[in-house]
Short mmCIF file of C-alpha atoms in Angstrom, two decimals:
data_model
loop_
_atom_site.label_atom_id
_atom_site.label_comp_id
_atom_site.label_asym_id
_atom_site.label_seq_id
_atom_site.Cartn_x
_atom_site.Cartn_y
_atom_site.Cartn_z
CA MET A 1 -27.67 37.16 -11.39
CA ARG A 2 -24.52 38.73 -10.02
CA ILE A 3 -23.65 36.01 -7.57
CA PRO A 4 -22.62 33.24 -10.02
CA TYR A 5 -19.80 35.38 -11.38
CA ARG A 6 -17.98 35.76 -8.09
CA PRO A 7 -16.68 32.21 -7.65
CA LEU A 8 -15.67 32.30 -11.30
CA ALA A 9 -13.65 35.46 -10.78
CA ILE A 10 -11.92 33.98 -7.74
CA GLY A 11 -11.16 30.84 -9.76
CA VAL A 12 -9.58 32.88 -12.52
CA VAL A 13 -7.44 34.85 -10.07
CA THR A 14 -6.20 31.65 -8.41
CA LEU A 15 -5.46 30.10 -11.77
CA ALA A 16 -3.61 33.15 -12.98
CA PHE A 17 -1.59 33.14 -9.77
CA SER A 18 -0.44 29.54 -10.10
CA ALA A 19 0.32 30.02 -13.78
CA LEU A 20 2.53 32.95 -12.91
CA VAL A 21 4.43 31.12 -10.20
CA LEU A 22 4.68 28.01 -12.35
CA ALA A 23 6.15 29.89 -15.27
CA ARG A 24 8.76 31.40 -13.01
CA ALA A 25 9.63 28.24 -11.10
CA GLN A 26 10.07 26.39 -14.39
CA ALA A 27 12.82 28.77 -15.35
CA GLY A 28 15.10 27.29 -12.66
CA ASP A 29 17.42 24.26 -12.75
CA ARG A 30 16.15 20.71 -12.38
CA HIS A 31 16.13 19.87 -8.73
CA PHE A 32 14.92 16.59 -7.38
CA PHE A 33 14.67 15.78 -3.67
CA ALA A 34 13.58 12.19 -3.06
CA PRO A 35 10.23 12.37 -1.25
CA VAL A 36 9.59 10.48 1.99
CA ALA A 37 9.03 6.82 1.10
CA ASP A 38 8.48 5.49 4.62
CA LEU A 39 4.77 5.19 5.43
CA ILE A 40 5.14 5.97 9.13
CA VAL A 41 7.17 9.11 8.42
CA LYS A 42 4.64 10.14 5.78
CA GLU A 43 1.78 9.74 8.24
CA GLU A 44 3.43 11.34 11.27
CA CYS A 45 5.37 14.11 9.54
CA GLY A 46 3.05 14.70 6.61
CA SER A 47 -0.32 15.52 8.17
CA CYS A 48 0.28 19.13 9.26
CA HIS A 49 2.45 20.01 6.28
CA LEU A 50 4.19 18.36 3.35
CA ALA A 51 6.44 15.55 4.60
CA PHE A 52 9.65 17.47 3.93
CA ALA A 53 12.35 15.59 2.02
CA PRO A 54 14.95 14.33 4.53
CA SER A 55 17.74 15.37 2.15
CA MET A 56 16.90 19.03 2.66
CA LEU A 57 18.51 19.18 6.11
CA PRO A 58 21.65 17.65 7.59
CA ALA A 59 21.42 14.68 9.98
CA ARG A 60 22.12 16.76 13.08
CA SER A 61 19.14 19.00 12.26
CA TRP A 62 16.79 16.03 12.26
CA GLN A 63 18.32 14.66 15.46
CA ARG A 64 17.73 17.93 17.26
CA MET A 65 14.20 18.38 15.86
CA MET A 66 13.19 14.85 16.84
CA GLY A 67 14.39 15.50 20.39
CA GLU A 68 12.20 18.61 20.72
CA LEU A 69 8.92 17.52 19.14
CA ASP A 70 6.95 18.85 22.12
CA LYS A 71 8.11 22.33 21.08
CA HIS A 72 7.83 21.97 17.32
CA PHE A 73 7.52 25.49 15.86
CA GLY A 74 4.86 26.33 18.43
CA ASP A 75 3.07 23.00 18.04
CA ASN A 76 3.22 19.89 20.16
CA ALA A 77 4.05 17.13 17.68
CA SER A 78 5.08 14.58 20.32
CA LEU A 79 5.16 10.91 19.43
CA ASP A 80 5.64 7.77 21.44
CA PRO A 81 9.37 7.01 21.87
CA ALA A 82 9.37 3.91 19.63
CA THR A 83 7.78 5.74 16.69
CA ALA A 84 10.04 8.76 17.20
CA GLU A 85 13.09 6.52 17.12
CA LYS A 86 12.03 4.85 13.86
CA ILE A 87 11.42 8.22 12.25
CA THR A 88 14.74 9.62 13.46
CA SER A 89 16.63 6.68 11.92
CA TYR A 90 14.90 7.21 8.60
CA LEU A 91 15.51 10.95 8.50
CA VAL A 92 19.15 10.59 9.54
CA ALA A 93 19.84 7.80 7.04
CA ASN A 94 18.42 9.94 4.23
CA ALA A 95 19.70 13.32 5.40
CA GLY A 96 21.31 15.79 3.02
CA ASP A 97 24.80 15.05 4.31
CA ALA A 98 24.38 11.26 4.37
CA GLY A 99 26.29 9.71 1.48
CA GLY A 100 27.03 11.95 -1.52
CA GLN A 101 23.59 13.13 -2.60
CA ARG A 102 24.82 15.79 -4.95
CA TYR A 103 21.70 17.83 -5.58
CA SER A 104 20.71 17.94 -1.97
CA SER A 105 24.07 19.06 -0.77
CA LYS A 106 23.46 22.05 -3.01
CA LEU A 107 20.65 23.19 -0.72
CA LEU A 108 23.01 22.74 2.23
CA LYS A 109 25.68 24.96 0.69
CA GLY A 110 26.61 27.74 3.09
CA VAL A 111 25.40 25.97 6.23
CA THR A 112 27.97 26.44 9.02
CA PRO A 113 29.66 23.08 9.75
CA GLY A 114 28.27 21.63 12.98
CA ALA A 115 25.16 23.82 12.89
CA ALA A 116 21.73 22.19 13.14
CA PRO A 117 19.39 24.51 11.21
CA GLN A 118 15.73 23.73 11.97
CA ARG A 119 14.13 25.47 9.02
CA ILE A 120 14.66 24.59 5.38
CA THR A 121 13.25 28.03 4.63
CA GLU A 122 16.12 29.67 6.52
CA LEU A 123 18.95 27.80 4.78
CA PRO A 124 21.16 30.37 2.99
CA LYS A 125 20.74 28.48 -0.28
CA TRP A 126 16.94 28.29 0.06
CA VAL A 127 16.79 32.00 0.79
CA SER A 128 18.89 32.87 -2.26
CA GLU A 129 16.83 30.57 -4.52
CA HIS A 130 13.72 32.49 -3.42
CA ARG A 131 15.10 36.02 -3.30
CA LYS A 132 13.20 36.97 -6.45
CA VAL A 133 9.83 35.86 -5.10
CA PRO A 134 8.00 39.10 -4.32
CA ASP A 135 6.40 39.89 -0.99
CA TRP A 136 2.82 39.76 -2.23
CA GLU A 137 3.33 36.18 -3.38
CA TRP A 138 4.34 35.04 0.12
CA ARG A 139 1.30 36.79 1.53
CA HIS A 140 -1.12 35.35 -1.04
CA LYS A 141 -3.94 33.44 0.63
CA GLU A 142 -3.04 30.28 -1.31
CA VAL A 143 0.48 30.38 0.12
CA ARG A 144 0.10 31.53 3.75
CA THR A 145 3.62 30.45 4.76
CA LYS A 146 7.00 29.81 3.16
CA ALA A 147 6.77 26.23 4.41
CA ASN A 148 3.81 25.61 2.09
CA CYS A 149 6.06 24.44 -0.76
CA VAL A 150 3.17 22.72 -2.57
CA ALA A 151 1.41 26.03 -3.20
CA CYS A 152 4.11 26.93 -5.74
CA HIS A 153 5.89 23.64 -6.42
CA THR A 154 2.89 21.58 -7.41
CA ALA A 155 4.99 18.42 -7.75
CA ALA A 156 6.74 18.82 -4.37
CA GLU A 157 5.01 15.68 -3.06
CA GLN A 158 6.81 13.81 -5.84
CA GLY A 159 10.11 15.50 -5.05
CA TYR A 160 10.28 17.91 -7.96
CA TYR A 161 11.02 21.56 -7.30
CA GLU A 162 11.70 22.80 -10.81
CA GLU A 163 8.10 23.46 -11.74
CA MET B 1 -40.38 -11.50 -2.98
CA LYS B 2 -37.42 -9.69 -4.46
CA ASN B 3 -37.97 -6.76 -2.11
CA ILE B 4 -38.15 -8.97 0.93
CA LEU B 5 -34.93 -10.62 -0.12
CA VAL B 6 -33.20 -7.30 -0.52
CA VAL B 7 -34.46 -6.10 2.83
CA THR B 8 -33.50 -9.28 4.68
CA SER B 9 -30.06 -9.43 3.12
CA GLY B 10 -29.70 -5.78 4.05
CA ILE B 11 -30.53 -6.55 7.64
CA VAL B 12 -28.27 -9.59 7.66
CA ALA B 13 -25.45 -7.46 6.27
CA MET B 14 -26.07 -4.87 8.95
CA ILE B 15 -26.08 -7.43 11.73
CA LEU B 16 -22.97 -9.06 10.30
CA SER B 17 -21.06 -5.82 9.95
CA SER B 18 -21.90 -4.59 13.43
CA ALA B 19 -21.46 -7.99 15.06
CA THR B 20 -18.41 -9.49 13.38
CA PHE B 21 -16.41 -6.29 13.10
CA ALA B 22 -17.66 -4.44 16.19
CA GLY B 23 -16.35 -1.36 14.37
CA PRO B 24 -13.42 0.53 15.85
CA ARG B 25 -15.60 3.66 15.94
CA GLU B 26 -18.24 1.90 18.03
CA ASP B 27 -15.52 0.53 20.29
CA LEU B 28 -14.21 4.02 20.85
CA LEU B 29 -17.68 5.31 21.69
CA THR B 30 -18.17 2.44 24.15
CA GLN B 31 -14.87 3.30 25.83
CA TYR B 32 -15.69 6.99 26.05
CA ALA B 33 -19.15 6.21 27.43
CA ALA B 34 -17.64 4.01 30.12
CA ALA B 35 -15.05 6.64 31.04
CA ALA B 36 -17.68 9.42 31.11
CA LYS B 37 -20.18 7.19 32.95
CA VAL B 38 -22.93 7.98 30.44
CA THR B 39 -25.08 5.82 28.18
CA SER B 40 -25.42 8.12 25.20
CA PHE B 41 -23.80 11.04 23.45
CA SER B 42 -25.21 14.15 21.84
CA ALA B 43 -24.41 15.11 18.24
CA ALA B 44 -25.76 18.59 18.98
CA ARG B 45 -23.25 19.09 21.79
CA GLY B 46 -20.56 17.70 19.48
CA GLN B 47 -21.49 20.23 16.83
CA ALA B 48 -21.37 23.03 19.42
CA LEU B 49 -17.88 21.92 20.46
CA HIS B 50 -16.85 21.80 16.81
CA THR B 51 -17.99 25.30 15.93
CA GLN B 52 -17.53 27.24 19.19
CA SER B 53 -14.74 29.75 19.63
CA SER B 54 -12.49 29.34 22.63
CA SER B 55 -9.94 31.71 24.08
CA GLY B 56 -8.31 29.00 26.20
CA GLY B 57 -5.94 27.70 23.54
CA LYS B 58 -3.69 29.33 20.99
CA PRO B 59 -4.84 32.64 19.52
CA ASP B 60 -4.44 31.46 15.93
CA THR B 61 -6.58 28.34 16.47
CA PRO B 62 -9.74 29.46 18.28
CA SER B 63 -11.93 26.64 16.93
CA CYS B 64 -11.94 23.14 15.43
CA THR B 65 -13.29 24.80 12.29
CA THR B 66 -10.08 26.87 11.99
CA CYS B 67 -8.45 23.82 10.41
CA HIS B 68 -11.33 21.44 9.70
CA GLY B 69 -13.50 24.08 8.04
CA LYS B 70 -17.10 25.10 8.70
CA ASP B 71 -18.55 22.42 6.41
CA THR B 72 -17.80 18.95 7.80
CA ARG B 73 -18.19 17.46 4.32
CA SER B 74 -15.57 19.70 2.71
CA ALA B 75 -11.82 19.54 3.05
CA GLY B 76 -10.14 21.67 5.69
CA ARG B 77 -6.74 23.26 5.78
CA ALA B 78 -3.98 23.27 8.36
CA LEU B 79 -2.30 26.59 9.15
CA THR B 80 0.64 25.49 7.01
CA GLY B 81 -1.65 25.28 3.99
CA LYS B 82 -1.87 21.48 3.94
CA THR B 83 -5.26 20.10 2.89
CA ILE B 84 -7.12 18.04 5.49
CA GLU B 85 -9.65 15.44 4.33
CA PRO B 86 -13.27 16.16 5.40
CA VAL B 87 -14.11 15.04 8.96
CA ALA B 88 -17.56 13.70 7.98
CA VAL B 89 -17.55 9.90 7.91
CA SER B 90 -19.96 9.92 4.96
CA VAL B 91 -17.26 11.59 2.84
CA THR B 92 -14.12 10.04 4.39
CA PRO B 93 -15.21 6.53 5.43
CA THR B 94 -11.73 5.59 6.69
CA ARG B 95 -11.90 8.15 9.49
CA TYR B 96 -11.71 7.26 13.21
CA THR B 97 -10.87 3.62 12.54
CA ASP B 98 -7.43 3.77 14.17
CA PRO B 99 -7.99 4.43 17.91
CA ALA B 100 -4.39 5.50 18.52
CA LYS B 101 -4.64 8.08 15.74
CA VAL B 102 -7.95 9.41 17.08
CA GLU B 103 -6.55 9.73 20.61
CA LYS B 104 -3.35 11.37 19.37
CA TRP B 105 -5.24 14.06 17.48
CA PHE B 106 -7.86 14.66 20.16
CA LYS B 107 -5.01 15.31 22.54
CA ARG B 108 -3.13 17.62 20.16
CA ASN B 109 -6.11 19.50 18.78
CA CYS B 110 -8.10 19.97 21.99
CA THR B 111 -4.97 21.35 23.67
CA GLU B 112 -4.42 23.61 20.69
CA VAL B 113 -8.00 24.95 20.67
CA LEU B 114 -9.17 24.70 24.29
CA GLY B 115 -5.87 24.82 26.13
CA ARG B 116 -6.70 21.46 27.75
CA GLU B 117 -7.48 17.91 26.76
CA CYS B 118 -11.06 17.02 25.83
CA THR B 119 -13.09 15.00 28.34
CA PRO B 120 -14.40 11.53 27.35
CA GLN B 121 -17.87 13.12 27.19
CA GLU B 122 -16.64 15.76 24.69
CA LYS B 123 -14.82 13.17 22.60
CA GLY B 124 -17.92 10.97 22.47
CA ASP B 125 -20.16 13.89 21.55
CA TRP B 126 -17.80 15.09 18.83
CA LEU B 127 -17.34 11.61 17.38
CA THR B 128 -21.11 11.08 17.38
CA PHE B 129 -21.50 14.37 15.53
CA VAL B 130 -19.05 13.57 12.71
CA ILE B 131 -20.19 9.95 12.40
CA GLY B 132 -23.66 11.30 11.68
CA GLN B 133 -22.40 13.84 9.15
#
């Protein structure tokens, strides 16, 4: 008789957690980052984690990352040269500093000119946007890592980070 | 009469599907068998490979089940939190139909878990296991 209540309790805790984060995230400004539209990029860069919006990093960041895929944050994400080249072109063409994308350049505010930051989650602007997120939230089992945007921004796949 | 018809059309459909589209999964198995110089694979050995813990690879990924989950018919989760569709073909029928994709992930994931690439024998066993799931 006791067993059936456990999954229920876990469900309630998870629900309460997302409601809490949702309520807080909704308080922020409207921020839209066009999601990856290219199918190859979605497949190759979206299977281990969310296919991060190209506008969240400057072009030189993507160029460097694509040249070091064999040492990709501890993983080997190597691709054949032709596929890698296609993906690089897409990321560079849609990068945060490519052609006046106003909202995206906001996330790049404070990045040293000429630098090629590799983590969105280490951009000064990203860090300041998340400074109020408490420690226990980052450690929550539904989150696991800062790079798991979808855990808190449920519409991240669609490019929306305000909810 | 009706039953016989259903059965025969079933058989015809089976023959057609395996003959006309010699499925990409079957092609892969044939290739692995040739490379391993064997005539059959073992789902039981595939299951053992899937669930065993190895210390040869990275410490945070000791097993295939670390990401693919213990239940082949349920979704798994990458270390970054991303959901991974179930590996069982009965639940995700589109799986293992793109040979390049299969090879790419065998290479990545075996290295990650075992610290080396999987042998053709291991690939065939594992594939046989999940096809039967």
